[in-house]
Amino acid sequence: MSKTHKQTETDTQLSASIMKHRLKGIMILDLAGKIKVVNEAFSKITGYSDEEVLGKMPTFLYSGRQGEHFYKKMWHQLSVDGEWQGEIWNRRKNGTIYPEWISISGIPSEAGEIIHFVAIFSDITERKLSEERLVYLAHHDILTDLPNHRLLKERLIQSIKQAERKQQKLAILSIDLDHFKEVNEAFGRTVGDELLITIASRLKSTVRDSDTISRLSGDTFAILLAESSEIEHTATIAQKILHLLSTPITLDGHRPIIITGSIGVSLYPEDGTDSKSLFTHAEQAMTRVKNQGRNGYKFYSEEIGARSLERIELKMAIRRALERDEFELYYQPKLDLKTGEVTGLESLIRWRHPKKGLILPADFIPMAEETNLIIPIGEWGLRVACEQSRRWRDKGLPPLRIAVNFSARQFQQENLVENVCTVLQETNLEPAALELEITESIAMDQVDKGIKTMNKLNALGVRLAIDDFGIGYSSLGYLRQFPVHTLKVDQSFVKNLPQNKDDAAITAAIIAMGHNLNLEVIAEGVETKSELTFLQAHDCDGVQGFYFSQPLPAEQLETFLKRGTYKNLLKK
Ligand code: C2E
Ligand code: MG
Ligand code: MG
């Protein structure tokens, strides 16, 4: 049955009024997907006039955010159900992309077959923004704009997973402002709010971007230090926060206000491995600070707290020692076992502490390595050893090779070879007058890079020795590739010679192996005649140890050198 004239007229009016819709964009496509009609709202949203789009496929609207697969699925559903709706990101004529909600339906002919598609869409940018805003508000504190408790917890859970995977540490600091209630009462809430905003921005300046500062409630904050590698780093931040907090805050029209804080710290994994226990323990530590007079910080574990304080102090003291020139070099002779001649000197660092007296390297080198202060200390040591060697030569003393110990960190330095070159030039020493003692671990750490550096030093003419040989894990296969001249047998093997059969066997094996590889073998830590006899019997090349001489300050060593050889001590 065909439509009456009246009905067709109504249809036309109806579609005309639909097409006039001011908010919803409308386009009608033919079966081939070409645009037949668009309305004004279409042009308003997309920026294209109808002349620009009629007869074209709407692909010019694609933003690239949806892949081919997406459109395939959409057309499939349209062909099956005759309808599709969803969210699509499209591109306007001016290039910007925007989200739209679109519903597409097939329009059937009178015979019931689909002959057109009508797509009705609205720009939902605004709605999206307010959704995002809602998500933001759900995760942030409105006053300070800091992440709130919920976001902090989410991040903590993520960080714990990451720390677990990467075997890292992390820390939670629970911060409570001291007597903030009284400030609020005295100055009013508006001032209180402004104070909190200022404090929030001060807190932000203390941490890295990867860390999270959160306002939990009224005057309590918390900080998540993700990837916190060292306990001291955490302690330093706690100190920094206390310092920043106690710096007076001046708000318009008010006298300066001083706020202090109490901080409790818990550490992953030491104090807990889940978010709840980390929060609780940080809070408990904070409560301890409150009970003990406020304005301070405490680690949940007292033991960690004490240790970290000690380490912070040591770190600062080492830095000061460098500035105040408190380091000295001592020198210990190395002897040729056959001739009894001194063949070289090993420089060994000492720290002359103004209060504690002489400190041995074992008590500060590890910390210097951890903090990278070993780099300036090492450069200082290399220079001073070379300068001293030059001075002795200028005085006419025999030109002895000077040995300098190098830590792994120094050995990884990019400009190491250049530095060595410069120091040698400036002290006018030939490269062969310098020997660098490195440990097995240096050589084994990043083997290829290590070998490259060794080759460069070797090409320069500098001698290389492997120190403390035998206690590390060097693969003997690699040893062949190292361009070293000397192996120094670790003193732990020498100490018990010849009574300890294992040590005796190891020492004898190292000497034999060294000789097979054409290396000179030196035994360190020789203290007794019996040790010496064993080494002589096994044809060791050189010795060093208290039996001959302690490490000595430069002047004392000079007197010692003038005495000549040690042939008497070597008599069998
Ligand atoms: P090292 O290079 O293996 O030095 C040998 C250590 O053994 C020195 O200890 C030396 O004083 C000690 N020693 C020498 N003969 C004997 C002996 O007969 N008996 C005993 N029991 N000990 C003896 P020191 O001076 O305390 O140095 C310890 C370590 O610190 C050194 O081991 C070295 O690894 C490191 N070190 C020393 N000076 C420096 C430096 O300037 N830079 C770097 N990176 N490390 C250094
Ligand atoms: Mg050494
Ligand atoms: Mg050694």
XYZ file of C-alpha atoms and ligand atoms in Angstrom:
620
model
C 0.000 0.000 0.000
C 1.459 3.353 -1.069
C 1.562 6.410 1.215
C -0.992 9.129 0.795
C 0.141 12.533 -0.396
C -0.611 13.868 3.101
C 1.589 11.316 4.776
C 4.594 12.002 2.506
C 4.254 15.665 3.305
C 4.284 14.927 7.028
C 7.368 12.732 6.595
C 9.201 15.476 4.762
C 8.333 18.000 7.449
C 9.381 15.556 10.093
C 12.762 14.864 8.560
C 13.252 18.563 7.898
C 12.645 19.298 11.551
C 14.963 16.472 12.608
C 17.647 17.813 10.333
C 17.308 21.206 11.989
C 18.321 19.718 15.311
C 20.731 22.251 16.772
C 22.781 20.103 19.103
C 22.977 16.768 17.408
C 24.970 16.362 14.259
C 23.209 14.269 11.645
C 24.454 12.678 8.464
C 22.668 10.372 6.112
C 24.722 7.891 4.118
C 23.767 5.793 1.168
C 24.423 2.106 1.026
C 27.866 2.680 -0.438
C 28.676 4.715 2.670
C 28.696 8.068 0.827
C 27.270 11.136 2.525
C 23.945 12.296 1.106
C 22.777 14.850 3.633
C 24.229 16.599 6.672
C 22.636 19.155 8.976
C 23.906 22.433 10.333
C 24.933 20.968 13.653
C 27.159 18.544 11.691
C 28.987 21.498 10.194
C 29.180 23.237 13.536
C 30.729 20.234 15.274
C 33.030 19.020 12.509
C 33.866 22.328 10.845
C 32.984 20.998 7.349
C 30.281 22.663 5.221
C 27.847 20.441 3.351
C 29.443 21.189 -0.046
C 32.725 19.895 1.297
C 31.341 16.550 2.347
C 28.427 15.561 0.121
C 29.177 12.500 -1.983
C 32.233 11.620 0.110
C 32.849 8.734 2.479
C 33.066 10.019 6.061
C 36.596 8.656 6.437
C 37.941 12.226 6.482
C 36.537 12.376 10.006
C 38.657 9.497 11.248
C 41.002 10.441 14.048
C 43.099 7.320 13.897
C 42.173 6.441 17.475
C 40.011 3.536 16.367
C 41.612 0.889 14.234
C 40.319 -0.904 11.192
C 39.054 -3.707 13.378
C 36.766 -1.299 15.236
C 35.027 -0.154 12.028
C 34.743 -3.690 10.729
C 32.925 -4.730 13.878
C 30.694 -1.663 13.699
C 29.638 -2.363 10.101
C 29.121 -5.978 10.896
C 26.706 -5.159 13.696
C 24.939 -2.605 11.497
C 24.384 -5.208 8.844
C 23.058 -7.727 11.347
C 21.031 -5.556 13.758
C 20.520 -2.465 11.626
C 21.805 -0.383 14.556
C 25.019 0.592 16.297
C 25.883 3.070 18.969
C 28.994 3.959 20.880
C 31.762 6.424 21.519
C 34.055 7.468 18.714
C 36.939 9.905 18.558
C 36.752 11.971 15.357
C 38.819 14.736 13.848
C 37.484 18.200 13.123
C 38.451 20.161 10.036
C 40.874 22.202 12.157
C 42.716 19.017 13.118
C 41.616 18.718 16.727
C 40.117 15.443 17.802
C 37.050 15.129 19.996
C 34.873 12.416 21.485
C 31.344 11.971 20.209
C 28.496 9.696 21.111
C 27.026 8.380 17.908
C 24.105 6.157 17.025
C 23.719 4.798 13.522
C 20.591 3.128 12.223
C 19.622 1.670 8.895
C 16.618 3.246 7.162
C 14.595 0.674 5.307
C 12.738 1.249 2.072
C 9.059 0.541 1.882
C 9.986 -2.941 0.773
C 11.873 -3.350 4.029
C 15.442 -3.367 2.685
C 17.948 -0.987 4.171
C 18.700 1.764 1.687
C 20.217 4.476 3.874
C 21.957 4.943 7.151
C 21.359 7.828 9.475
C 24.050 8.746 11.968
C 23.164 11.041 14.851
C 25.967 12.216 17.089
C 26.756 14.679 19.820
C 30.052 16.199 20.882
C 30.733 14.886 24.389
C 33.951 16.782 25.059
C 32.352 18.690 27.927
C 30.931 15.597 29.516
C 34.264 13.821 29.242
C 35.999 16.734 30.884
C 33.595 16.718 33.776
C 34.025 12.963 34.095
C 37.778 13.465 34.227
C 37.308 16.215 36.735
C 35.234 13.868 38.863
C 37.919 11.207 38.716
C 40.475 13.866 39.638
C 38.412 15.087 42.576
C 37.923 11.565 43.821
C 41.705 11.242 44.034
C 42.800 14.662 45.220
C 42.465 16.964 48.140
C 40.591 20.086 47.048
C 42.394 22.518 49.309
C 45.998 21.656 48.468
C 45.513 19.804 45.183
C 47.652 16.981 46.573
C 46.780 13.325 45.991
C 44.461 12.100 48.721
C 44.546 8.970 50.796
C 42.920 6.850 48.108
C 45.406 7.769 45.379
C 48.329 7.383 47.772
C 47.163 3.897 48.638
C 46.775 2.957 44.966
C 50.267 4.211 44.230
C 51.707 2.487 47.276
C 50.250 -0.836 46.156
C 51.749 -0.331 42.696
C 55.097 0.708 44.142
C 55.222 -2.314 46.420
C 54.733 -4.575 43.415
C 57.484 -2.797 41.547
C 59.827 -2.806 44.535
C 59.232 -6.521 44.899
C 60.050 -7.125 41.262
C 63.108 -4.926 41.165
C 64.245 -5.786 44.688
C 64.163 -2.149 45.697
C 63.283 -0.391 48.899
C 60.568 2.148 49.459
C 59.565 4.346 52.341
C 56.393 5.829 53.811
C 56.662 9.013 55.836
C 53.738 9.887 58.024
C 53.782 13.606 58.856
C 51.675 15.308 61.466
C 51.880 19.029 62.073
C 52.496 19.921 65.706
C 49.833 21.968 67.522
C 48.049 22.851 64.322
C 44.707 22.960 66.101
C 45.936 25.847 68.234
C 47.046 27.743 65.140
C 43.603 27.242 63.662
C 41.969 28.491 66.816
C 44.249 31.483 67.185
C 44.250 32.676 63.569
C 41.034 31.291 62.177
C 40.357 28.654 59.566
C 41.162 30.818 56.545
C 44.679 31.395 57.762
C 44.871 27.717 58.679
C 43.926 26.796 55.118
C 46.501 29.136 53.634
C 49.133 27.642 55.912
C 48.262 24.162 54.714
C 48.584 25.270 51.100
C 52.019 26.785 51.774
C 53.129 23.670 53.626
C 51.920 21.464 50.782
C 54.014 23.374 48.291
C 57.043 23.245 50.590
C 56.655 19.502 50.902
C 56.484 19.183 47.126
C 59.886 20.798 46.796
C 61.542 18.092 48.909
C 60.906 15.049 46.761
C 61.288 13.712 43.250
C 58.517 13.557 40.657
C 58.271 9.823 41.101
C 57.402 10.266 44.790
C 53.876 10.988 46.033
C 52.905 13.565 48.640
C 49.452 13.229 49.996
C 47.232 15.110 52.402
C 45.395 12.491 54.375
C 43.215 14.706 56.519
C 43.299 18.022 58.415
C 46.915 18.409 59.352
C 48.321 15.017 58.419
C 50.325 14.327 55.316
C 52.116 11.281 54.020
C 54.907 10.803 51.523
C 55.630 7.735 49.488
C 59.270 7.553 48.455
C 59.202 5.071 45.628
C 62.522 3.566 44.585
C 64.183 4.851 47.710
C 67.499 3.112 47.433
C 69.116 4.095 50.700
C 67.911 4.542 54.223
C 69.985 7.704 54.500
C 68.195 9.179 51.523
C 64.959 8.752 53.437
C 66.452 10.170 56.622
C 67.847 13.131 54.705
C 64.408 13.878 53.298
C 62.848 13.676 56.754
C 65.438 16.166 57.992
C 64.832 18.418 55.018
C 61.092 18.412 55.688
C 61.596 19.299 59.339
C 63.851 22.125 58.310
C 61.426 23.439 55.692
C 58.493 23.167 58.057
C 60.173 25.149 60.778
C 61.071 28.005 58.454
C 58.620 30.775 59.454
C 55.649 31.325 57.145
C 54.469 34.871 56.700
C 50.942 35.346 55.423
C 49.550 38.732 54.420
C 48.782 40.846 57.453
C 50.013 38.353 60.016
C 53.131 37.916 62.061
C 55.354 35.008 60.970
C 54.045 31.627 62.038
C 56.315 28.720 62.872
C 54.943 25.236 62.418
C 56.867 22.114 63.313
C 56.096 18.536 62.447
C 56.463 14.988 63.714
C 57.482 12.368 61.192
C 57.357 8.592 61.393
C 59.019 6.431 58.778
C 58.375 2.857 57.778
C 60.400 0.994 55.205
C 59.600 -1.711 52.717
C 60.497 -4.517 53.154
C 61.972 -4.161 56.666
C 58.833 -2.857 58.408
C 56.124 -4.393 56.279
C 55.371 -5.755 52.850
C 51.790 -4.532 52.409
C 50.249 -1.074 52.339
C 48.350 -1.449 55.578
C 51.266 -2.428 57.766
C 53.496 0.204 56.179
C 50.943 2.941 56.934
C 50.303 1.678 60.444
C 53.971 1.411 61.305
C 54.749 4.862 59.941
C 51.937 6.240 62.088
C 53.167 4.404 65.157
C 56.655 5.819 64.665
C 55.096 9.272 64.269
C 53.178 8.832 67.517
C 56.443 8.003 69.267
C 57.864 11.301 68.040
C 54.765 13.108 69.358
C 55.100 11.427 72.739
C 58.751 12.292 72.974
C 58.346 16.007 72.484
C 57.447 16.435 68.764
C 59.450 18.218 66.045
C 61.553 15.248 64.949
C 61.533 12.043 62.967
C 61.826 8.409 63.848
C 62.140 5.202 61.949
C 59.735 2.476 62.949
C 62.742 0.307 63.637
C 64.938 2.042 66.202
C 67.909 0.076 65.085
C 67.614 1.304 61.511
C 67.258 4.834 62.832
C 70.486 4.690 64.782
C 72.367 3.113 61.918
C 71.128 5.650 59.405
C 72.133 8.530 61.647
C 75.626 7.125 61.984
C 75.884 6.722 58.249
C 74.624 10.216 57.519
C 77.193 11.613 59.905
C 79.960 9.567 58.313
C 78.946 10.703 54.860
C 79.041 14.339 55.871
C 82.338 13.855 57.688
C 83.951 12.313 54.582
C 82.802 15.258 52.503
C 84.254 17.650 55.063
C 87.481 15.665 55.236
C 87.972 16.179 51.512
C 87.428 19.912 51.827
C 89.697 20.188 54.854
C 92.413 18.039 53.389
C 92.330 15.437 56.159
C 93.422 12.499 53.996
C 97.009 11.275 53.875
C 98.859 8.614 51.994
C 101.042 6.017 53.654
C 103.440 3.889 51.650
C 104.379 0.255 52.006
C 107.359 -1.266 50.181
C 107.119 -4.279 47.885
C 110.237 -6.443 47.723
C 111.759 -8.754 45.197
C 112.064 -12.110 46.952
C 115.286 -13.048 45.186
C 117.294 -9.850 45.371
C 115.781 -8.277 48.471
C 115.518 -4.982 46.586
C 112.539 -2.705 47.030
C 110.765 -2.819 43.677
C 107.812 -0.602 44.373
C 105.619 1.155 46.886
C 101.919 0.798 47.477
C 100.135 3.952 48.497
C 97.461 3.384 51.132
C 95.066 6.075 52.200
C 94.541 7.191 55.804
C 92.146 9.684 57.282
C 93.605 11.872 59.981
C 90.418 12.714 61.830
C 90.777 15.823 64.018
C 89.058 14.073 66.957
C 89.193 10.362 66.293
C 92.793 10.179 65.152
C 93.956 7.931 62.338
C 91.157 6.070 60.548
C 91.890 3.090 58.289
C 90.325 2.739 54.833
C 88.046 -0.145 55.847
C 86.084 2.342 57.959
C 85.400 4.892 55.269
C 86.163 3.547 51.766
C 82.946 1.484 51.555
C 80.842 4.548 52.401
C 82.901 6.696 50.026
C 82.157 4.137 47.332
C 78.448 4.104 48.079
C 78.211 7.864 47.903
C 80.521 8.250 44.918
C 82.841 10.396 47.029
C 85.422 7.768 46.094
C 85.768 9.565 42.758
C 87.231 12.820 44.155
C 89.093 10.862 46.864
C 90.573 8.561 44.225
C 91.616 11.460 42.020
C 93.232 13.079 45.010
C 95.077 9.840 45.883
C 96.358 9.285 42.363
C 97.691 12.815 42.150
C 99.323 12.865 45.583
C 100.976 9.465 45.023
C 102.402 10.612 41.689
C 103.543 13.940 43.122
C 105.304 12.172 45.984
C 106.972 9.804 43.567
C 108.188 12.765 41.539
C 109.556 14.430 44.681
C 111.513 11.309 45.634
C 112.974 11.073 42.167
C 113.972 14.717 42.261
C 115.745 14.020 45.554
C 117.745 11.284 43.853
C 116.093 8.293 45.508
C 115.816 5.150 43.368
C 112.930 5.434 40.894
C 110.410 3.080 42.445
C 107.149 2.156 40.849
C 104.202 3.584 42.763
C 101.031 1.570 43.158
C 97.592 3.148 43.614
C 94.444 1.225 44.619
C 91.399 1.752 42.454
C 87.802 1.054 43.423
C 85.220 -0.372 41.066
C 83.402 2.967 40.817
C 86.577 4.732 39.771
C 87.307 2.088 37.237
C 83.943 2.607 35.577
C 84.544 6.316 35.129
C 84.479 7.407 31.505
C 87.400 9.800 31.737
C 89.599 7.488 33.808
C 92.304 6.969 31.170
C 92.433 10.680 30.386
C 92.762 11.513 34.075
C 95.624 9.086 34.505
C 97.342 10.582 31.442
C 96.963 14.106 32.722
C 98.327 13.305 36.178
C 101.308 11.459 34.674
C 102.081 14.367 32.382
C 101.724 16.967 35.079
C 103.980 15.074 37.466
C 106.359 14.209 34.662
C 106.325 10.458 35.337
C 106.645 7.811 32.674
C 103.537 5.559 32.592
C 105.521 2.484 33.629
C 106.252 4.232 36.927
C 102.606 3.796 37.868
C 100.804 0.605 38.817
C 97.054 0.437 39.362
C 95.784 -2.190 41.771
C 92.294 -3.322 40.940
C 90.308 -6.125 42.511
C 88.903 -9.142 40.749
C 85.391 -7.800 41.144
C 86.286 -4.695 39.125
C 87.581 -6.825 36.369
C 84.525 -9.053 36.431
C 82.006 -6.228 36.621
C 80.987 -5.437 33.060
C 83.799 -7.599 31.755
C 83.973 -6.206 28.211
C 84.078 -2.616 29.332
C 86.629 -3.503 32.005
C 88.877 -5.205 29.471
C 88.646 -2.197 27.157
C 89.723 0.160 29.925
C 92.527 -2.192 30.936
C 93.709 -2.382 27.342
C 93.806 1.374 27.055
C 95.802 1.707 30.272
C 98.073 -1.073 29.142
C 98.631 0.608 25.782
C 99.571 3.743 27.649
C 102.262 1.764 29.477
C 100.669 1.798 32.938
C 101.121 -1.456 34.899
C 98.101 -3.328 36.197
C 97.850 -5.653 39.189
C 94.945 -7.760 40.400
C 94.661 -7.160 44.127
C 93.314 -9.588 46.742
C 93.511 -12.379 44.203
C 91.831 -15.643 45.145
C 88.894 -14.397 47.183
C 86.793 -13.166 44.275
C 85.078 -15.133 41.633
C 87.157 -14.442 38.578
C 86.868 -16.986 35.933
C 90.309 -18.149 35.049
C 89.248 -18.027 31.412
C 88.839 -14.281 31.652
C 92.091 -13.856 33.500
C 93.879 -14.790 30.291
C 92.231 -11.849 28.536
C 93.179 -9.304 31.173
C 96.274 -7.353 30.199
C 97.612 -7.421 33.750
C 101.208 -7.889 34.867
C 100.820 -8.925 38.462
C 98.691 -11.046 40.752
C 98.641 -10.161 44.426
C 97.760 -13.209 46.505
C 95.195 -12.182 49.086
C 96.543 -11.908 52.603
C 93.934 -14.277 54.015
C 95.768 -17.171 52.317
C 99.185 -15.968 53.403
C 98.200 -15.571 57.047
C 98.144 -19.271 57.845
C 101.089 -20.491 55.848
C 102.247 -23.164 56.006
C 100.048 -24.701 58.755
C 96.758 -24.461 56.956
C 96.979 -27.064 54.239
C 94.170 -25.634 52.133
C 95.666 -22.145 52.142
C 99.073 -23.587 51.384
C 97.676 -25.512 48.434
C 95.819 -22.441 47.121
C 98.837 -20.168 47.447
C 101.090 -22.674 45.708
C 98.480 -23.068 42.946
C 98.106 -19.327 42.425
C 101.869 -18.922 42.132
C 102.140 -21.762 39.630
C 99.174 -20.558 37.604
C 100.435 -16.968 37.581
C 103.788 -18.128 36.271
C 102.146 -20.213 33.566
C 100.300 -17.092 32.436
C 103.561 -15.139 32.542
C 102.434 -13.011 35.442
C 104.441 -11.777 38.349
C 103.030 -13.043 41.688
C 103.264 -11.037 44.873
C 102.128 -12.187 48.312
C 100.617 -9.543 50.574
C 100.352 -9.521 54.335
C 103.577 -11.400 55.064
C 104.102 -11.179 58.805
C 106.297 -14.129 59.800
C 109.448 -15.919 58.865
C 107.565 -19.175 58.258
C 105.219 -17.520 55.783
C 108.215 -16.093 54.008
C 109.975 -19.453 53.887
C 106.943 -21.083 52.312
C 106.728 -18.358 49.675
C 110.440 -18.648 48.902
C 110.126 -22.390 48.553
C 107.286 -21.936 46.073
C 109.142 -19.415 44.011
C 106.902 -16.415 44.677
C 108.294 -13.281 42.980
C 107.556 -10.595 45.499
C 106.383 -9.923 49.025
C 104.835 -7.170 51.004
C 103.936 -7.117 54.681
C 104.588 -6.111 58.262
C 107.512 -8.551 58.433
C 109.420 -6.023 56.352
C 107.610 -2.794 56.956
C 104.289 -1.324 57.994
C 102.808 1.245 55.651
C 104.593 4.487 56.614
C 104.146 8.217 56.124
C 106.324 9.618 53.322
C 109.154 10.993 55.497
C 109.550 7.830 57.531
C 109.553 5.719 54.449
C 112.313 7.867 53.001
C 114.626 7.075 55.934
C 113.717 3.461 55.539
C 114.524 3.427 51.826
C 117.902 4.960 52.421
C 118.774 1.914 54.520
C 118.840 -0.117 51.329
C 117.925 -3.736 50.825
C 116.350 -6.381 53.007
C 118.712 -9.172 52.112
C 119.208 -10.028 55.785
C 115.548 -10.667 56.350
C 115.412 -12.889 53.330
C 118.209 -15.165 54.392
C 116.985 -18.713 54.479
P 94.911 -3.655 49.901
O 95.131 -2.826 48.684
O 94.867 -5.121 49.724
O 96.038 -3.226 50.890
C 96.690 -4.081 51.764
C 96.211 -3.890 53.149
O 96.876 -4.797 54.013
C 96.525 -2.523 53.724
O 95.499 -2.196 54.631
C 97.824 -2.770 54.482
O 98.047 -1.840 55.507
C 97.559 -4.126 55.038
N 98.769 -4.860 55.304
C 99.962 -4.764 54.701
N 100.830 -5.659 55.223
C 100.156 -6.355 56.165
C 100.501 -7.416 57.056
O 101.600 -7.929 57.105
N 99.508 -7.882 57.879
C 98.270 -7.346 57.860
N 97.376 -7.853 58.708
N 97.918 -6.347 57.048
C 98.854 -5.854 56.207
P 94.855 -0.790 54.659
O 95.858 0.250 54.441
O 94.018 -0.747 55.859
O 93.945 -0.822 53.371
C 92.875 -1.673 53.243
C 92.295 -1.639 51.882
O 91.706 -0.392 51.598
C 93.304 -1.849 50.789
O 93.566 -3.210 50.633
C 92.601 -1.250 49.618
O 91.692 -2.161 49.063
C 91.828 -0.126 50.244
N 92.552 1.128 50.007
C 93.608 1.632 50.646
N 93.977 2.814 50.124
C 93.133 3.058 49.107
C 92.980 4.129 48.162
O 93.743 5.092 48.137
N 91.976 4.028 47.273
C 91.137 2.965 47.261
N 90.168 2.925 46.347
N 91.241 1.956 48.119
C 92.230 1.991 49.043
Mg 96.249 -2.926 47.193
Mg 95.112 -6.617 48.916
